[in-house]
Tab-separated table of N, CA and C in Angstrom:
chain	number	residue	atom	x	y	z
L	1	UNK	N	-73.890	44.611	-11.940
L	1	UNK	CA	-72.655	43.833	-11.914
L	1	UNK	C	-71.765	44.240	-13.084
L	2	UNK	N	-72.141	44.396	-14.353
L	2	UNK	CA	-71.584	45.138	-15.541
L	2	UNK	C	-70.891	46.071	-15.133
L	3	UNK	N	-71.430	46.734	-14.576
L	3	UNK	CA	-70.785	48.441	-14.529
L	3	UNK	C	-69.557	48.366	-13.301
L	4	UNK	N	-69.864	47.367	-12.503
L	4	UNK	CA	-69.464	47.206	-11.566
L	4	UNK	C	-67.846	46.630	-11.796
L	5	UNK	N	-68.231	45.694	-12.831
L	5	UNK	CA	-66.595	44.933	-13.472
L	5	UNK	C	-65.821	46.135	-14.294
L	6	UNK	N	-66.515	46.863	-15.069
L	6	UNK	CA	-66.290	47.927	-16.160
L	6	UNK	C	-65.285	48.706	-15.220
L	7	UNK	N	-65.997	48.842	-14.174
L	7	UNK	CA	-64.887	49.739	-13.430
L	7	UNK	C	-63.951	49.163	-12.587
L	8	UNK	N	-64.241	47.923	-12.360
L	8	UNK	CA	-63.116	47.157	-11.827
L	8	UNK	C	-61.818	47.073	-13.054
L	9	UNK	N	-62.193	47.021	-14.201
L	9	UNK	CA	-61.389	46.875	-14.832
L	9	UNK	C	-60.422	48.243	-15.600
L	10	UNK	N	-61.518	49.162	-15.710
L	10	UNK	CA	-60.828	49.998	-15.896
L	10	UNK	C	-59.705	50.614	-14.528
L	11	UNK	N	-59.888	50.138	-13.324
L	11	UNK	CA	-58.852	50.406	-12.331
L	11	UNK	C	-57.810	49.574	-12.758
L	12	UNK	N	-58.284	48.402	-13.091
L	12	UNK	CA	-56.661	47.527	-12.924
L	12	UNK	C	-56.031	48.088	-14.345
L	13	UNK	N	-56.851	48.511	-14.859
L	13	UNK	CA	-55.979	49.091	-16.488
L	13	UNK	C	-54.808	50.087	-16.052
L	14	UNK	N	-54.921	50.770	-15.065
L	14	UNK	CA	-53.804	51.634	-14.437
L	14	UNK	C	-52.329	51.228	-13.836
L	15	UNK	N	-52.667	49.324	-13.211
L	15	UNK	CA	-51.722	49.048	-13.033
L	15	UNK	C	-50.945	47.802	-13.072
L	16	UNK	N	-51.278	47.806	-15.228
L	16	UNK	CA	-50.835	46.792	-15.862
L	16	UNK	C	-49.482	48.196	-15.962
L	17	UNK	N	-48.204	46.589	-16.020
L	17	UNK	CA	-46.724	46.967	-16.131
L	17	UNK	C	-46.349	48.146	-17.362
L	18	UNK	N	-47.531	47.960	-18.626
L	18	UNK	CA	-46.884	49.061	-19.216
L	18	UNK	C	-47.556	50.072	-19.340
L	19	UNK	N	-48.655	50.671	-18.634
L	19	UNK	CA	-48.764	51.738	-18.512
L	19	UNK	C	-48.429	52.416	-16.665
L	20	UNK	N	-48.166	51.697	-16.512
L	20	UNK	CA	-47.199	52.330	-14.846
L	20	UNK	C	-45.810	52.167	-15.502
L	21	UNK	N	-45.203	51.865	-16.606
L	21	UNK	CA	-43.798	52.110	-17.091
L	21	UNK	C	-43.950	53.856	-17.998
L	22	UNK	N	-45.101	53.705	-18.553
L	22	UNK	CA	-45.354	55.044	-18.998
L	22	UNK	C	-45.463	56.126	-18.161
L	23	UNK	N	-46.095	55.724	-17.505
L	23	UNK	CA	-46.359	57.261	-15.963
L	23	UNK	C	-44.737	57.355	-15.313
L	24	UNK	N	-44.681	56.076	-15.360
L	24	UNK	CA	-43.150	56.567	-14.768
L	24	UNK	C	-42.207	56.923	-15.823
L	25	UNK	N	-42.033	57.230	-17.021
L	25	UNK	CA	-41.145	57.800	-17.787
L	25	UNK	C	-41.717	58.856	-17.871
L	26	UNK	N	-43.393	59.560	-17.958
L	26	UNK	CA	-43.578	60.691	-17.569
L	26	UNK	C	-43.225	61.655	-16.504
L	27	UNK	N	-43.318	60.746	-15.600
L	27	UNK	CA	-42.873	61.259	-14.369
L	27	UNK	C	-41.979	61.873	-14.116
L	28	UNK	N	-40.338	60.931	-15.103
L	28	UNK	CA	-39.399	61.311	-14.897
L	28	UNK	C	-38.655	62.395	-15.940
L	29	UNK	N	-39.337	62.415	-16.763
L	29	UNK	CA	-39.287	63.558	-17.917
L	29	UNK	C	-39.753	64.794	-17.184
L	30	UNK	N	-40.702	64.924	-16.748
L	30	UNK	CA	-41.090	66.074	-15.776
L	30	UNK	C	-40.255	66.864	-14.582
L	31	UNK	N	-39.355	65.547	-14.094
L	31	UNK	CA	-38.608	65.973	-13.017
L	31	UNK	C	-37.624	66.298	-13.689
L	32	UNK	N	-36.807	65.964	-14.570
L	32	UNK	CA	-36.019	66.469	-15.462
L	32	UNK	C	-35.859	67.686	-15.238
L	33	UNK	N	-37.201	67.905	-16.261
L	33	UNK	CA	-37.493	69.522	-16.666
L	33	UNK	C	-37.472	70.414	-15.470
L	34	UNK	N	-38.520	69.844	-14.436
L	34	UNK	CA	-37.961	70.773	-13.015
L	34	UNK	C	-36.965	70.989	-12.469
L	35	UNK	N	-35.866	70.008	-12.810
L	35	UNK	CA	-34.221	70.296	-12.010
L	35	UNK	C	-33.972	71.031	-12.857
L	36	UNK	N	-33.996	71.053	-14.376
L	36	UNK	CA	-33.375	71.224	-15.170
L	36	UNK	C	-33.726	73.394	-15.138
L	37	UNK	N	-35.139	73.537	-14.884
L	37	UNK	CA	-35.618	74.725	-14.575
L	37	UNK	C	-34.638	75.069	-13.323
L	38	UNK	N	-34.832	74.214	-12.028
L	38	UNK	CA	-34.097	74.761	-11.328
L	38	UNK	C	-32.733	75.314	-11.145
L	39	UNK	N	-32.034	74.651	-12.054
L	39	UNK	CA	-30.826	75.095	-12.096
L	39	UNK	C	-30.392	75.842	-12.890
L	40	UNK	N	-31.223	76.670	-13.805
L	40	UNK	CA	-31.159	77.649	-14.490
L	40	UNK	C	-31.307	78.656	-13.667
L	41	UNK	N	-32.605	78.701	-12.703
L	41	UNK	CA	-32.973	79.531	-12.045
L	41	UNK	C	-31.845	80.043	-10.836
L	42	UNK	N	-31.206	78.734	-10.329
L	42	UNK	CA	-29.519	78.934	-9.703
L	42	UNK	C	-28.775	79.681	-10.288
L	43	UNK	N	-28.814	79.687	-11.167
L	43	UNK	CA	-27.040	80.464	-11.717
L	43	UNK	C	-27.961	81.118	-12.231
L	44	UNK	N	-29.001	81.738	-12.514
L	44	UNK	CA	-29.372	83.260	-13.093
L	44	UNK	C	-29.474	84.204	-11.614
L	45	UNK	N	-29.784	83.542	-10.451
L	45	UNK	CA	-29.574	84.130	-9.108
L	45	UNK	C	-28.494	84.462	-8.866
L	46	UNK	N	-27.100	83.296	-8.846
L	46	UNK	CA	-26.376	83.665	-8.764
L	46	UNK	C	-25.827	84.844	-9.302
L	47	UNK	N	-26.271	84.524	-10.344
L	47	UNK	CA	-24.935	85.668	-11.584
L	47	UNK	C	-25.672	87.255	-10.648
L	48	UNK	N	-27.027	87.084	-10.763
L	48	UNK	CA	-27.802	88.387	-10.677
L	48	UNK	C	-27.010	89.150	-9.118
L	49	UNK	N	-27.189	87.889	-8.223
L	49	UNK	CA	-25.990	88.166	-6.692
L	49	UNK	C	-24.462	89.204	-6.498
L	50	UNK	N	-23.730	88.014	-7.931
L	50	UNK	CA	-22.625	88.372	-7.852
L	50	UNK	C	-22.573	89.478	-8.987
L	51	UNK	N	-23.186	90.594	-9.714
L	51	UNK	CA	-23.172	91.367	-10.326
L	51	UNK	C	-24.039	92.310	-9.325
L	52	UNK	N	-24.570	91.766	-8.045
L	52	UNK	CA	-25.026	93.243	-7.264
L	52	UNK	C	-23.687	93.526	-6.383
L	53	UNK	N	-23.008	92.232	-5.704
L	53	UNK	CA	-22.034	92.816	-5.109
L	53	UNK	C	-21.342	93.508	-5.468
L	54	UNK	N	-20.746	92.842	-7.267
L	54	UNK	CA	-19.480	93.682	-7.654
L	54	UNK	C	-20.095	95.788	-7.747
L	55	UNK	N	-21.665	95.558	-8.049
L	55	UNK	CA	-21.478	97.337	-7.703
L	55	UNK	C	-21.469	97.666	-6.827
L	56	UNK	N	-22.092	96.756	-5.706
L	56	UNK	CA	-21.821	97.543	-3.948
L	56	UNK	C	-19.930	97.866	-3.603
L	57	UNK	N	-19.513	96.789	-4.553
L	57	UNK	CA	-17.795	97.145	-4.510
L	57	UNK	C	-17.438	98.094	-5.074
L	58	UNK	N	-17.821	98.608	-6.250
L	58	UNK	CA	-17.182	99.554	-7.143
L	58	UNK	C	-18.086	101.022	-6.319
L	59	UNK	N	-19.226	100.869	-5.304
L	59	UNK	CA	-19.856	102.355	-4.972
L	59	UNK	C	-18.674	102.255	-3.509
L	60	UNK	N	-18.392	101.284	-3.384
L	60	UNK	CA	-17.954	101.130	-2.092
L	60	UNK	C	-16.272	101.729	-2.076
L	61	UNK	N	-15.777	101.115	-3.364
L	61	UNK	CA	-14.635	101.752	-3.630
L	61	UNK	C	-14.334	102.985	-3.291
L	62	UNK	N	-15.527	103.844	-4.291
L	62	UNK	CA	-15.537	105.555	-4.598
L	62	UNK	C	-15.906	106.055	-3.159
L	63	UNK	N	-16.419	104.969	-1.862
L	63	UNK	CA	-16.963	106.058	-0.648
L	63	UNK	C	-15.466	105.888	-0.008
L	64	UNK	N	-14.634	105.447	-0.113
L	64	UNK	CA	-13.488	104.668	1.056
L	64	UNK	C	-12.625	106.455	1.253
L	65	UNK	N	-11.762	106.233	2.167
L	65	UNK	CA	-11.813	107.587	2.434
L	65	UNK	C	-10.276	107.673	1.905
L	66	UNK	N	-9.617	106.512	1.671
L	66	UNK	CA	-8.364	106.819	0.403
L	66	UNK	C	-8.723	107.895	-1.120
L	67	UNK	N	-9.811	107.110	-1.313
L	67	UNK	CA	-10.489	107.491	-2.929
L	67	UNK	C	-10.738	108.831	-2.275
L	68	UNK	N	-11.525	109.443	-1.210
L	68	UNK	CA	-11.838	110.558	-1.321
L	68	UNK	C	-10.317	111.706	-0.727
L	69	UNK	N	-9.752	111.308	-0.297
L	69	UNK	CA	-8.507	111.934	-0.605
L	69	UNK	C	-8.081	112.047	-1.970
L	70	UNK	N	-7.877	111.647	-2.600
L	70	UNK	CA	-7.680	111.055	-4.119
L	70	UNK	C	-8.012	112.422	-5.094
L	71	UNK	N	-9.334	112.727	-4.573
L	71	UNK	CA	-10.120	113.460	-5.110
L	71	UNK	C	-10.076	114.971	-4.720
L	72	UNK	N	-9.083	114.934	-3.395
L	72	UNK	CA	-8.591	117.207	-3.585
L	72	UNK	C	-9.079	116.870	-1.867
L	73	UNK	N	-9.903	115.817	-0.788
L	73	UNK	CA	-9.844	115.740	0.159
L	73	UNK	C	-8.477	115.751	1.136
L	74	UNK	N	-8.713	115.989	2.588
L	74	UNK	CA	-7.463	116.157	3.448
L	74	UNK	C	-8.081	115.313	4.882
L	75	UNK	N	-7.491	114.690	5.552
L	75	UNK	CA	-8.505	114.168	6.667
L	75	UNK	C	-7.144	115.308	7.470
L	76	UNK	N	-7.425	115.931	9.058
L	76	UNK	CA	-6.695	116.538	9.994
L	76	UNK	C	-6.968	115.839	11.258
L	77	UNK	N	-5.978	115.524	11.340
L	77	UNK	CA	-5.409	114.965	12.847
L	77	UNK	C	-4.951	116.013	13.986
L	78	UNK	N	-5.413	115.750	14.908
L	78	UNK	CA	-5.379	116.514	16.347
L	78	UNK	C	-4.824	115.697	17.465
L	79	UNK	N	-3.466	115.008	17.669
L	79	UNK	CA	-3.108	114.238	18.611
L	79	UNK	C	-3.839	113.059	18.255
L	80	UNK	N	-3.710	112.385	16.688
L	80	UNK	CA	-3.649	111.133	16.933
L	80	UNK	C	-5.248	110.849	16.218
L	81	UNK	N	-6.513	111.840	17.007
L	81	UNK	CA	-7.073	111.956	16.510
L	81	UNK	C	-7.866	112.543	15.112
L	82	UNK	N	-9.368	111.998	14.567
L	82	UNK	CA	-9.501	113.111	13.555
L	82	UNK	C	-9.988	114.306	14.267
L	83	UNK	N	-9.787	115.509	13.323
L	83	UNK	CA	-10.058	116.773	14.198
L	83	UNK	C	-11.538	117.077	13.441
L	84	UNK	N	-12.749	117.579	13.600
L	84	UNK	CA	-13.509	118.101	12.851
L	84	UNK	C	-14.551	119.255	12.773
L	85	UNK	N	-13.359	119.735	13.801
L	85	UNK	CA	-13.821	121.128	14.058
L	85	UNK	C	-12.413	122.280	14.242
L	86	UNK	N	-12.698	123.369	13.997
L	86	UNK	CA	-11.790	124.499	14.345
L	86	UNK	C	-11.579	124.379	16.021
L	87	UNK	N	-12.567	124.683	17.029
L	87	UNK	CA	-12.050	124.522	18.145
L	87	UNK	C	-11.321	123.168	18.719
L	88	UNK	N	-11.520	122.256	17.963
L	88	UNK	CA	-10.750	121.020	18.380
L	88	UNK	C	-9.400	121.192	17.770
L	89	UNK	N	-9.503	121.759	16.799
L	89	UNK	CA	-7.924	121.984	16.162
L	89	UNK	C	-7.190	122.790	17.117
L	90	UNK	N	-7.966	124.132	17.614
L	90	UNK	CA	-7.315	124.754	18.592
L	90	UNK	C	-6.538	124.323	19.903
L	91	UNK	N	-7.236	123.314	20.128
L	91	UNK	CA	-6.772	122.656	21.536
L	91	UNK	C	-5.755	121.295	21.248
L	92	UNK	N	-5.711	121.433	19.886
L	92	UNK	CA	-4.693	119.816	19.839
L	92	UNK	C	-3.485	120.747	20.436
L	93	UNK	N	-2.745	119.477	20.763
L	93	UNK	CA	-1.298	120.204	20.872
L	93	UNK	C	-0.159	119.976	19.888
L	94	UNK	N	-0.535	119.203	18.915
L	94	UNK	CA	-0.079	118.786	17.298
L	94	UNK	C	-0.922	118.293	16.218
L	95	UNK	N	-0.749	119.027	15.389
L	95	UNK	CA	-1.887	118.665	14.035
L	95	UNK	C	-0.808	118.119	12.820
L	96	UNK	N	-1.900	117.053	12.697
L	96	UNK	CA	-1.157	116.570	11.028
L	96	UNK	C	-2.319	116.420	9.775
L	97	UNK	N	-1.704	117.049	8.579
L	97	UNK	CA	-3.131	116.846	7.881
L	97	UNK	C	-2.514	115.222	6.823
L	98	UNK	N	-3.395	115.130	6.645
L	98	UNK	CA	-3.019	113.369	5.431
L	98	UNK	C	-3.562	113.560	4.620
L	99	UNK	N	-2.764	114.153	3.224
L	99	UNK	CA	-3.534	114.112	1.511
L	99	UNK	C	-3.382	112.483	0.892
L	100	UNK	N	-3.675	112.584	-0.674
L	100	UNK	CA	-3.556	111.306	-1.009
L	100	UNK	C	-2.131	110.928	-1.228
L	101	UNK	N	-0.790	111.550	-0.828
L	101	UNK	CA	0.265	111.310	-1.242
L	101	UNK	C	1.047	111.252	-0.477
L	102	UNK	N	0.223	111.944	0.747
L	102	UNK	CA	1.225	111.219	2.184
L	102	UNK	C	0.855	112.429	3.367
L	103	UNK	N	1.258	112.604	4.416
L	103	UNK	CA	1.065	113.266	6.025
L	103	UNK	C	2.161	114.417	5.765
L	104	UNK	N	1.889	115.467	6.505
L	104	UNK	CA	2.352	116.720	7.117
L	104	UNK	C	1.907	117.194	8.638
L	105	UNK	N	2.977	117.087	9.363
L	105	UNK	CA	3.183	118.005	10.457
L	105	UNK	C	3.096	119.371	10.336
L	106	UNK	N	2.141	119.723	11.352
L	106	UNK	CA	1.641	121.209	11.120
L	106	UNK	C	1.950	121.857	12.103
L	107	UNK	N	3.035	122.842	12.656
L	107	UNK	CA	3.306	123.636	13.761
L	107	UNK	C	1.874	124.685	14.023
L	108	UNK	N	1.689	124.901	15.429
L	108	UNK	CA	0.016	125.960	15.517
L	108	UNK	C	1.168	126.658	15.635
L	109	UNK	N	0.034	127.807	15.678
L	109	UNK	CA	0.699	129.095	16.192
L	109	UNK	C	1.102	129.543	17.383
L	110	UNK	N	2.148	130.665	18.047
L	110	UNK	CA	3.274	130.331	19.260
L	110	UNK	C	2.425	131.924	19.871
């Protein structure tokens, strides 16, 4: 019967008002710290996000086919189309080439 109360009592010791006021200020100190983790962990994602896009922008920039004109490129037009071959050039019936500074009409040969 001793042992029996001993532990009856040590249960209800768990849920006298001030130590269930303690677990619960533990509790909530803990969750704290977990939002408080979490939202660090947010904006270090973020930032990490928006510093991968901005280089997919800046590689993305250098592939665009303005920039590679830019750079001594010519795209050639064949009726409208791009041309990307010699025999397709042959058969346009008007060619224009486009540098980075603007279009030219190209007469073929007669």
């Amino acid at each position: 019967i001793m042992r029996r109360r001993e532990r009856l009592l040590d249960r209800t010791q768990t849920f006298r008002p001030e130590v269930l006021r303690r677990d619960l200020s533990r509790q909530d100190q803990r969750l704290k710290e977990v939002l408080a983790r979490l939202a660090r962990a947010g904006r270090a994602d973020q930032d990490r996000r928006r510093r991968q896009i901005d280089a997919m922008g800046r590689t993305l920039g250098t592939l665009g086919y303005r920039e590679t004109l830019a750079r001594g490129f010519a795209v050639v037009r064949g009726d409208g189309d791009v041309v990307t071959s010699a025999e397709a050039a042959k058969n346009a019936a008007r060619l224009e080439i486009e540098f980075s500074d603007g279009r030219l009409a190209v007469k073929g040969e007669s």
